[in-house]
Amino acid sequence: MSTRSSFRVGLAVTAIIAFVVLPSLVDFLMEWLWFGAVGYRDIFLRGLKAKASLGSFVLGFAFFVLYGNLWLAISSMASPYIVLGRGVGTVQPAMVRREQLRKLTGIGAAVIALMISLAASSEWFPWLQFWNGEPFGVVDPILGYDIGFYIYRLPVLDFAKQILLALLVISLGGTAAAYVLAGTLNFTRRGGVSVARKARIHLSLLAAVFFALLAVDAYLDIPRLLTNVEGPGIVHGASYVDVVARMPVLRLLSAVAGVAALLASYNAFSAALWPVPLAFVLYLATSIVGSLYGTAIQRFVVTPNEQAAETPFMTHNIEATRRAFNLDAVQTRDLSGDAELTKADIVRNADTIKNVRLWDHQPLLDTFGQIQELRTYYDFVSVDNDRYTINGESRQVMLSARELNSEILPNRTWINEHLTFTHGYGLTLGPVNEVTQEGLPVLFVKDIPPQSAVPEIQIAEPSIYFGEMTNDYVLVNTNAKEFHYSKGEENVETAYSGKDGVRVGGLGRKLLFSLGFQALQILFSNDIIADSRILYHRNITDRLTTIAPFLRYDDDPYMVASEGRLFWIRDAYTVTDRYPYSTPAPNGLNYIRNSVKVIIDAYDGTVDFYLADPRDPLALTMSRIYPGLLKPLTAMPADLRRHLRYPETIFALQAAMFSTYHMTNPVMFYNKEDQWQIPAIDLDGNPQQMLPYYTIMRIPGEARAEFIQMLPFTPARKDNLTAWMVARSDEEHYGQLEVFQFPKQKVVYGPRQIVARINQDQEISPQITLWNQQGSQVIQGTLLVIPIEESLLYVRPLYLRASDGKIPELKRVIVAYQNQIVMAETLDLAIDRIFGGGAAPRSTQATSGQPVEMRPPSPVTSGRPGTAASALAARARQHYDRAMQAQRDGNWALYGEEIRLLGETLQEMSR
């Protein structure tokens, strides 16, 4: 080899090491250290071994197949070299020796085998499921296979078949080319083919293997019909024509492909040329005739009698879909539709009224950002719903974590981003239904350091090192002090004492982390010492997907304050799109379970996975693959267990599927006689489908209120309410879905109808228009459907945002019941106007002094009989008495408010 060639080879090897090998090695070592630090190295090793073993096996097998076939073809060369092309003038034709050709084919085979093995190693988790799959205990209705066959076995068999077909096609092409170059496979001038005996045997046997793979492919197509997405039937899965026509045709096609393989094998040892062409003709003819047969059955048998023909298969689809989305466990209750709410009903459901959510997520997030971020580098990412026991009562709250956003630091230096500003701080938490006199939310937990107004929620460790915005690495236990929080003109500093982090150590690890994070500062900074630790994978989504990428994670993690610490709770799902006969949801999945709950310590970064559904075969398969990964739910601390909630994602998915699959009668299902839909409400002229929302309410027939999610249903293309669905979250009923259905002959106002009535109301609509014309922006909140007993209240908060301000203020609450609509300053007052005074427990609204009980100056009502003069006089007397008592107590804020209300009541009396 010449010096220039050696230099080029050396340069290429150096480039491969620098740009491929070294980065991969650095990533591997960093992950190795990190998995060891978080206590999940066995998970890392299990995946690594699976990838390595599967990749190595496929690499060796692929190389053996490719190079073996090419080696046999090259060995047939009679001459020690081959001539490529023809010479032109003084240019001699290229001559390649047999040894050189073998080396080139070996390199080519190795490259192709490596590419195939890398693709195969990416299927490591299905490979582990193949060997460890937990049976479902349910068989499909056509072939009698356990559901696990379709989820664990069939994908791996399909992938293996694809690899074998790819290897065979490449081998056939390469081998044929080698025989042509060797002169043992030639095309005659008459258009015929001249094949030497060795080439005939070799190529014919390869063709036999090809036909055998086609036979396997046709056979695997039979169970594949049960997961068919785009079949001719009206439902997902095998239809009438699939079972009656296509399955027999596929069995015949598999047999014909087997015969074709025998013909090709015969061709290997026969001088005749007809067997292989005959094999191809037989296979193609069977495939074409079979396709035409299926089309004919569909057109002339199924289409004229579609309902009768497809009824058994619609039944299979209904049963499988309900089972796959856990809809077969939904409990349905009928409501009379005649119930009339009274003041006594309101009082009896006081817990429901006290927990009606008056704050929407976005307005509240905007408000939190204005009044509680406190420093420019803090951010609130989202607002979450939860419940806490306060003063012996379950109270629904909304909260948001105060996270550090390093991208908006005033001075973005490397030291500030990675050594000084390392963590967020605390949270903001308040009840869902209380508001100050200024229209701002009442806060139970606020400020820095955290100040709690309730003894049940105390936060001793408010630091948030792991969250939704912690996207970068930080170094702790360095010579540079960490910023904790500001106190007056000074900064309070801290040092991390948690469990997480990889020790920096000596020069070798510093070099490793410098390369991994592309930061020379790690290598040369005097602030970083051997005992310093580096925290990475701090974003909780990145953290979880690094540890357990085989789970599907919910998009909405939520924070919980428990026993003085802050934790993140993240829901995880086991999913598949291969459940036979189950109709896929819009996201493509046709099986889902909320089988895993994950707890992440916001300070330590400790991650614990808990098995929430021990009946789920996919989760049990995961436990087989990774023993000890999923802890029993009873091992979760009891206080954290009380904060588990049924996630909105799966509930919305189940509700969407139930809108169709509540129909279990195939005839009704076919005609869509009772199709439901989730109502959509116009927001700024755009229809927006209602989303699930959490609330605390007493379900009809239950003794106490509980934390639930709720969604209403209306008939398809109709606006009246037909049913509502709840998902229960309290521990004893966790995950139970219930549907409450109104009689079809009863008309109950639906959300769109209520919104239309509000927008057309002669008193409410002009008031909203007036506010908008005065330079303010009226934000209409989420319309809440609040079931009470067997009837419904509709509640919609109104927020007002000044044109020059960013803080939305809660100004009015609209309540609708049957044909009555009321707008007042508080929910309690609006309910009072409908059902009479004293109907509901009072919510106090804080002022700068003592709490003031708010009453509306002139609540707007429609559809209600006129108030009697005696009632107005009694109210005036109450305001007067309260004003006099406030004067004696020195509560001048309350005194002024009551005098104002007294004057407005007197004005109302004079109308």
mmCIF file of N, CA and C in Angstrom, residues 140 142-143 145 149-151 153-163 165 213-232 235-239 242-243 246-247 250-251 253 283 577-582 590:
data_model
loop_
_atom_site.group_PDB
_atom_site.id
_atom_site.type_symbol
_atom_site.label_atom_id
_atom_site.label_comp_id
_atom_site.label_asym_id
_atom_site.label_seq_id
_atom_site.Cartn_x
_atom_site.Cartn_y
_atom_site.Cartn_z
ATOM 1 N N ASP A 140 -58.682 -14.677 21.101
ATOM 2 C CA ASP A 140 -59.444 -13.999 20.053
ATOM 3 C C ASP A 140 -60.582 -14.900 19.585
ATOM 4 N N ILE A 142 -61.724 -15.721 16.653
ATOM 5 C CA ILE A 142 -61.648 -16.376 15.345
ATOM 6 C C ILE A 142 -60.634 -17.517 15.347
ATOM 7 N N LEU A 143 -59.416 -17.232 15.748
ATOM 8 C CA LEU A 143 -58.348 -18.236 15.683
ATOM 9 C C LEU A 143 -58.083 -18.906 17.024
ATOM 10 N N TYR A 145 -56.233 -17.728 19.508
ATOM 11 C CA TYR A 145 -54.931 -17.409 20.098
ATOM 12 C C TYR A 145 -55.126 -16.484 21.300
ATOM 13 N N PHE A 149 -50.326 -13.344 22.036
ATOM 14 C CA PHE A 149 -49.670 -13.723 20.786
ATOM 15 C C PHE A 149 -49.571 -12.522 19.851
ATOM 16 N N TYR A 150 -50.622 -11.731 19.761
ATOM 17 C CA TYR A 150 -50.645 -10.581 18.851
ATOM 18 C C TYR A 150 -49.757 -9.445 19.336
ATOM 19 N N ILE A 151 -49.550 -9.367 20.654
ATOM 20 C CA ILE A 151 -48.807 -8.245 21.220
ATOM 21 C C ILE A 151 -47.332 -8.580 21.410
ATOM 22 N N ARG A 153 -45.734 -11.913 20.352
ATOM 23 C CA ARG A 153 -45.131 -12.843 19.393
ATOM 24 C C ARG A 153 -45.158 -12.322 17.956
ATOM 25 N N LEU A 154 -46.343 -11.917 17.518
ATOM 26 C CA LEU A 154 -46.500 -11.549 16.109
ATOM 27 C C LEU A 154 -45.566 -10.424 15.667
ATOM 28 N N PRO A 155 -45.354 -9.353 16.460
ATOM 29 C CA PRO A 155 -44.422 -8.305 16.006
ATOM 30 C C PRO A 155 -43.001 -8.819 15.795
ATOM 31 N N VAL A 156 -42.535 -9.709 16.670
ATOM 32 C CA VAL A 156 -41.177 -10.245 16.534
ATOM 33 C C VAL A 156 -41.098 -11.175 15.328
ATOM 34 N N LEU A 157 -42.121 -11.990 15.128
ATOM 35 C CA LEU A 157 -42.127 -12.873 13.959
ATOM 36 C C LEU A 157 -42.145 -12.060 12.669
ATOM 37 N N ASP A 158 -42.930 -11.001 12.652
ATOM 38 C CA ASP A 158 -42.955 -10.124 11.468
ATOM 39 C C ASP A 158 -41.589 -9.517 11.206
ATOM 40 N N PHE A 159 -40.954 -9.029 12.282
ATOM 41 C CA PHE A 159 -39.643 -8.384 12.103
ATOM 42 C C PHE A 159 -38.598 -9.394 11.649
ATOM 43 N N ALA A 160 -38.634 -10.607 12.197
ATOM 44 C CA ALA A 160 -37.693 -11.644 11.777
ATOM 45 C C ALA A 160 -37.898 -11.998 10.309
ATOM 46 N N LYS A 161 -39.162 -12.078 9.900
ATOM 47 C CA LYS A 161 -39.458 -12.369 8.497
ATOM 48 C C LYS A 161 -38.909 -11.273 7.581
ATOM 49 N N GLN A 162 -39.061 -10.009 8.000
ATOM 50 C CA GLN A 162 -38.548 -8.904 7.189
ATOM 51 C C GLN A 162 -37.034 -8.965 7.058
ATOM 52 N N ILE A 163 -36.354 -9.295 8.142
ATOM 53 C CA ILE A 163 -34.894 -9.406 8.084
ATOM 54 C C ILE A 163 -34.486 -10.538 7.144
ATOM 55 N N LEU A 165 -36.195 -11.874 4.661
ATOM 56 C CA LEU A 165 -36.486 -11.511 3.270
ATOM 57 C C LEU A 165 -35.447 -10.541 2.724
ATOM 58 N N LEU A 213 -40.268 -18.453 2.624
ATOM 59 C CA LEU A 213 -40.548 -17.244 3.404
ATOM 60 C C LEU A 213 -41.874 -16.617 2.980
ATOM 61 N N LEU A 214 -42.191 -16.693 1.687
ATOM 62 C CA LEU A 214 -43.490 -16.202 1.240
ATOM 63 C C LEU A 214 -44.620 -17.037 1.841
ATOM 64 N N ALA A 215 -44.383 -18.324 2.017
ATOM 65 C CA ALA A 215 -45.389 -19.180 2.652
ATOM 66 C C ALA A 215 -45.596 -18.767 4.105
ATOM 67 N N VAL A 216 -44.505 -18.489 4.795
ATOM 68 C CA VAL A 216 -44.598 -18.027 6.188
ATOM 69 C C VAL A 216 -45.303 -16.678 6.245
ATOM 70 N N ASP A 217 -44.982 -15.795 5.321
ATOM 71 C CA ASP A 217 -45.602 -14.468 5.293
ATOM 72 C C ASP A 217 -47.114 -14.566 5.100
ATOM 73 N N ALA A 218 -47.536 -15.420 4.173
ATOM 74 C CA ALA A 218 -48.977 -15.602 3.949
ATOM 75 C C ALA A 218 -49.645 -16.175 5.197
ATOM 76 N N TYR A 219 -48.970 -17.093 5.854
ATOM 77 C CA TYR A 219 -49.543 -17.695 7.061
ATOM 78 C C TYR A 219 -49.662 -16.660 8.178
ATOM 79 N N LEU A 220 -48.666 -15.775 8.316
ATOM 80 C CA LEU A 220 -48.723 -14.731 9.341
ATOM 81 C C LEU A 220 -49.747 -13.653 9.002
ATOM 82 N N ASP A 221 -50.081 -13.539 7.712
ATOM 83 C CA ASP A 221 -51.114 -12.573 7.324
ATOM 84 C C ASP A 221 -52.487 -12.943 7.887
ATOM 85 N N ILE A 222 -52.697 -14.193 8.227
ATOM 86 C CA ILE A 222 -54.006 -14.627 8.736
ATOM 87 C C ILE A 222 -54.293 -13.982 10.088
ATOM 88 N N PRO A 223 -53.436 -14.135 11.100
ATOM 89 C CA PRO A 223 -53.727 -13.423 12.359
ATOM 90 C C PRO A 223 -53.604 -11.908 12.227
ATOM 91 N N ARG A 224 -52.828 -11.467 11.243
ATOM 92 C CA ARG A 224 -52.684 -10.023 11.056
ATOM 93 C C ARG A 224 -54.005 -9.368 10.648
ATOM 94 N N LEU A 225 -54.891 -10.134 10.045
ATOM 95 C CA LEU A 225 -56.196 -9.596 9.657
ATOM 96 C C LEU A 225 -57.002 -9.147 10.873
ATOM 97 N N LEU A 226 -56.759 -9.754 12.031
ATOM 98 C CA LEU A 226 -57.525 -9.408 13.230
ATOM 99 C C LEU A 226 -57.102 -8.068 13.813
ATOM 100 N N THR A 227 -55.944 -7.566 13.390
ATOM 101 C CA THR A 227 -55.507 -6.229 13.819
ATOM 102 C C THR A 227 -55.505 -5.268 12.640
ATOM 103 N N ASN A 228 -56.233 -5.644 11.602
ATOM 104 C CA ASN A 228 -56.249 -4.865 10.373
ATOM 105 C C ASN A 228 -56.896 -3.499 10.598
ATOM 106 N N VAL A 229 -56.227 -2.447 10.165
ATOM 107 C CA VAL A 229 -56.737 -1.089 10.328
ATOM 108 C C VAL A 229 -57.552 -0.649 9.123
ATOM 109 N N GLU A 230 -57.167 -1.081 7.949
ATOM 110 C CA GLU A 230 -57.790 -0.569 6.720
ATOM 111 C C GLU A 230 -58.471 -1.685 5.936
ATOM 112 N N GLY A 231 -59.152 -2.555 6.643
ATOM 113 C CA GLY A 231 -59.857 -3.627 5.975
ATOM 114 C C GLY A 231 -61.138 -3.148 5.330
ATOM 115 N N PRO A 232 -61.817 -4.032 4.611
ATOM 116 C CA PRO A 232 -63.048 -3.644 3.914
ATOM 117 C C PRO A 232 -64.250 -3.535 4.845
ATOM 118 N N VAL A 235 -65.830 -2.246 10.747
ATOM 119 C CA VAL A 235 -65.192 -2.132 12.056
ATOM 120 C C VAL A 235 -63.740 -2.571 11.938
ATOM 121 N N HIS A 236 -62.990 -2.252 12.982
ATOM 122 C CA HIS A 236 -61.585 -2.652 13.024
ATOM 123 C C HIS A 236 -61.502 -4.158 13.262
ATOM 124 N N GLY A 237 -60.587 -4.832 12.566
ATOM 125 C CA GLY A 237 -60.423 -6.270 12.731
ATOM 126 C C GLY A 237 -60.980 -7.033 11.542
ATOM 127 N N ALA A 238 -60.899 -8.347 11.646
ATOM 128 C CA ALA A 238 -61.345 -9.195 10.537
ATOM 129 C C ALA A 238 -62.844 -9.072 10.334
ATOM 130 N N SER A 239 -63.241 -8.850 9.098
ATOM 131 C CA SER A 239 -64.649 -8.709 8.740
ATOM 132 C C SER A 239 -65.151 -10.019 8.124
ATOM 133 N N ASP A 242 -63.014 -11.067 5.264
ATOM 134 C CA ASP A 242 -61.708 -11.543 5.724
ATOM 135 C C ASP A 242 -61.788 -12.989 6.185
ATOM 136 N N VAL A 243 -62.812 -13.303 6.977
ATOM 137 C CA VAL A 243 -62.925 -14.643 7.548
ATOM 138 C C VAL A 243 -63.388 -15.664 6.501
ATOM 139 N N ARG A 246 -60.743 -14.224 2.633
ATOM 140 C CA ARG A 246 -59.303 -13.948 2.648
ATOM 141 C C ARG A 246 -58.514 -14.968 3.474
ATOM 142 N N MET A 247 -59.062 -15.397 4.578
ATOM 143 C CA MET A 247 -58.327 -16.395 5.357
ATOM 144 C C MET A 247 -58.149 -17.710 4.604
ATOM 145 N N LEU A 250 -55.508 -17.088 1.983
ATOM 146 C CA LEU A 250 -54.159 -17.003 2.542
ATOM 147 C C LEU A 250 -53.617 -18.389 2.901
ATOM 148 N N ARG A 251 -54.487 -19.255 3.395
ATOM 149 C CA ARG A 251 -54.043 -20.627 3.673
ATOM 150 C C ARG A 251 -53.656 -21.327 2.369
ATOM 151 N N LEU A 253 -52.701 -19.769 -0.362
ATOM 152 C CA LEU A 253 -51.493 -19.113 -0.867
ATOM 153 C C LEU A 253 -50.259 -19.625 -0.139
ATOM 154 N N TYR A 283 -47.765 -18.861 -7.833
ATOM 155 C CA TYR A 283 -47.925 -17.961 -6.676
ATOM 156 C C TYR A 283 -48.681 -16.697 -7.083
ATOM 157 N N ASP A 577 -50.907 -1.041 20.049
ATOM 158 C CA ASP A 577 -51.823 -0.806 18.927
ATOM 159 C C ASP A 577 -52.124 -2.115 18.207
ATOM 160 N N ARG A 578 -51.923 -3.248 18.920
ATOM 161 C CA ARG A 578 -52.065 -4.563 18.281
ATOM 162 C C ARG A 578 -53.112 -5.445 18.953
ATOM 163 N N TYR A 579 -54.002 -4.856 19.720
ATOM 164 C CA TYR A 579 -55.040 -5.660 20.361
ATOM 165 C C TYR A 579 -56.063 -6.065 19.299
ATOM 166 N N PRO A 580 -56.275 -7.372 19.070
ATOM 167 C CA PRO A 580 -57.153 -7.796 17.966
ATOM 168 C C PRO A 580 -58.593 -7.350 18.174
ATOM 169 N N TYR A 581 -59.166 -6.857 17.118
ATOM 170 C CA TYR A 581 -60.560 -6.425 17.027
ATOM 171 C C TYR A 581 -60.848 -5.128 17.778
ATOM 172 N N SER A 582 -59.889 -4.547 18.458
ATOM 173 C CA SER A 582 -60.141 -3.298 19.181
ATOM 174 C C SER A 582 -59.922 -2.108 18.254
ATOM 175 N N ASN A 590 -54.898 1.089 20.664
ATOM 176 C CA ASN A 590 -56.166 0.380 20.851
ATOM 177 C C ASN A 590 -56.174 -0.465 22.126
#
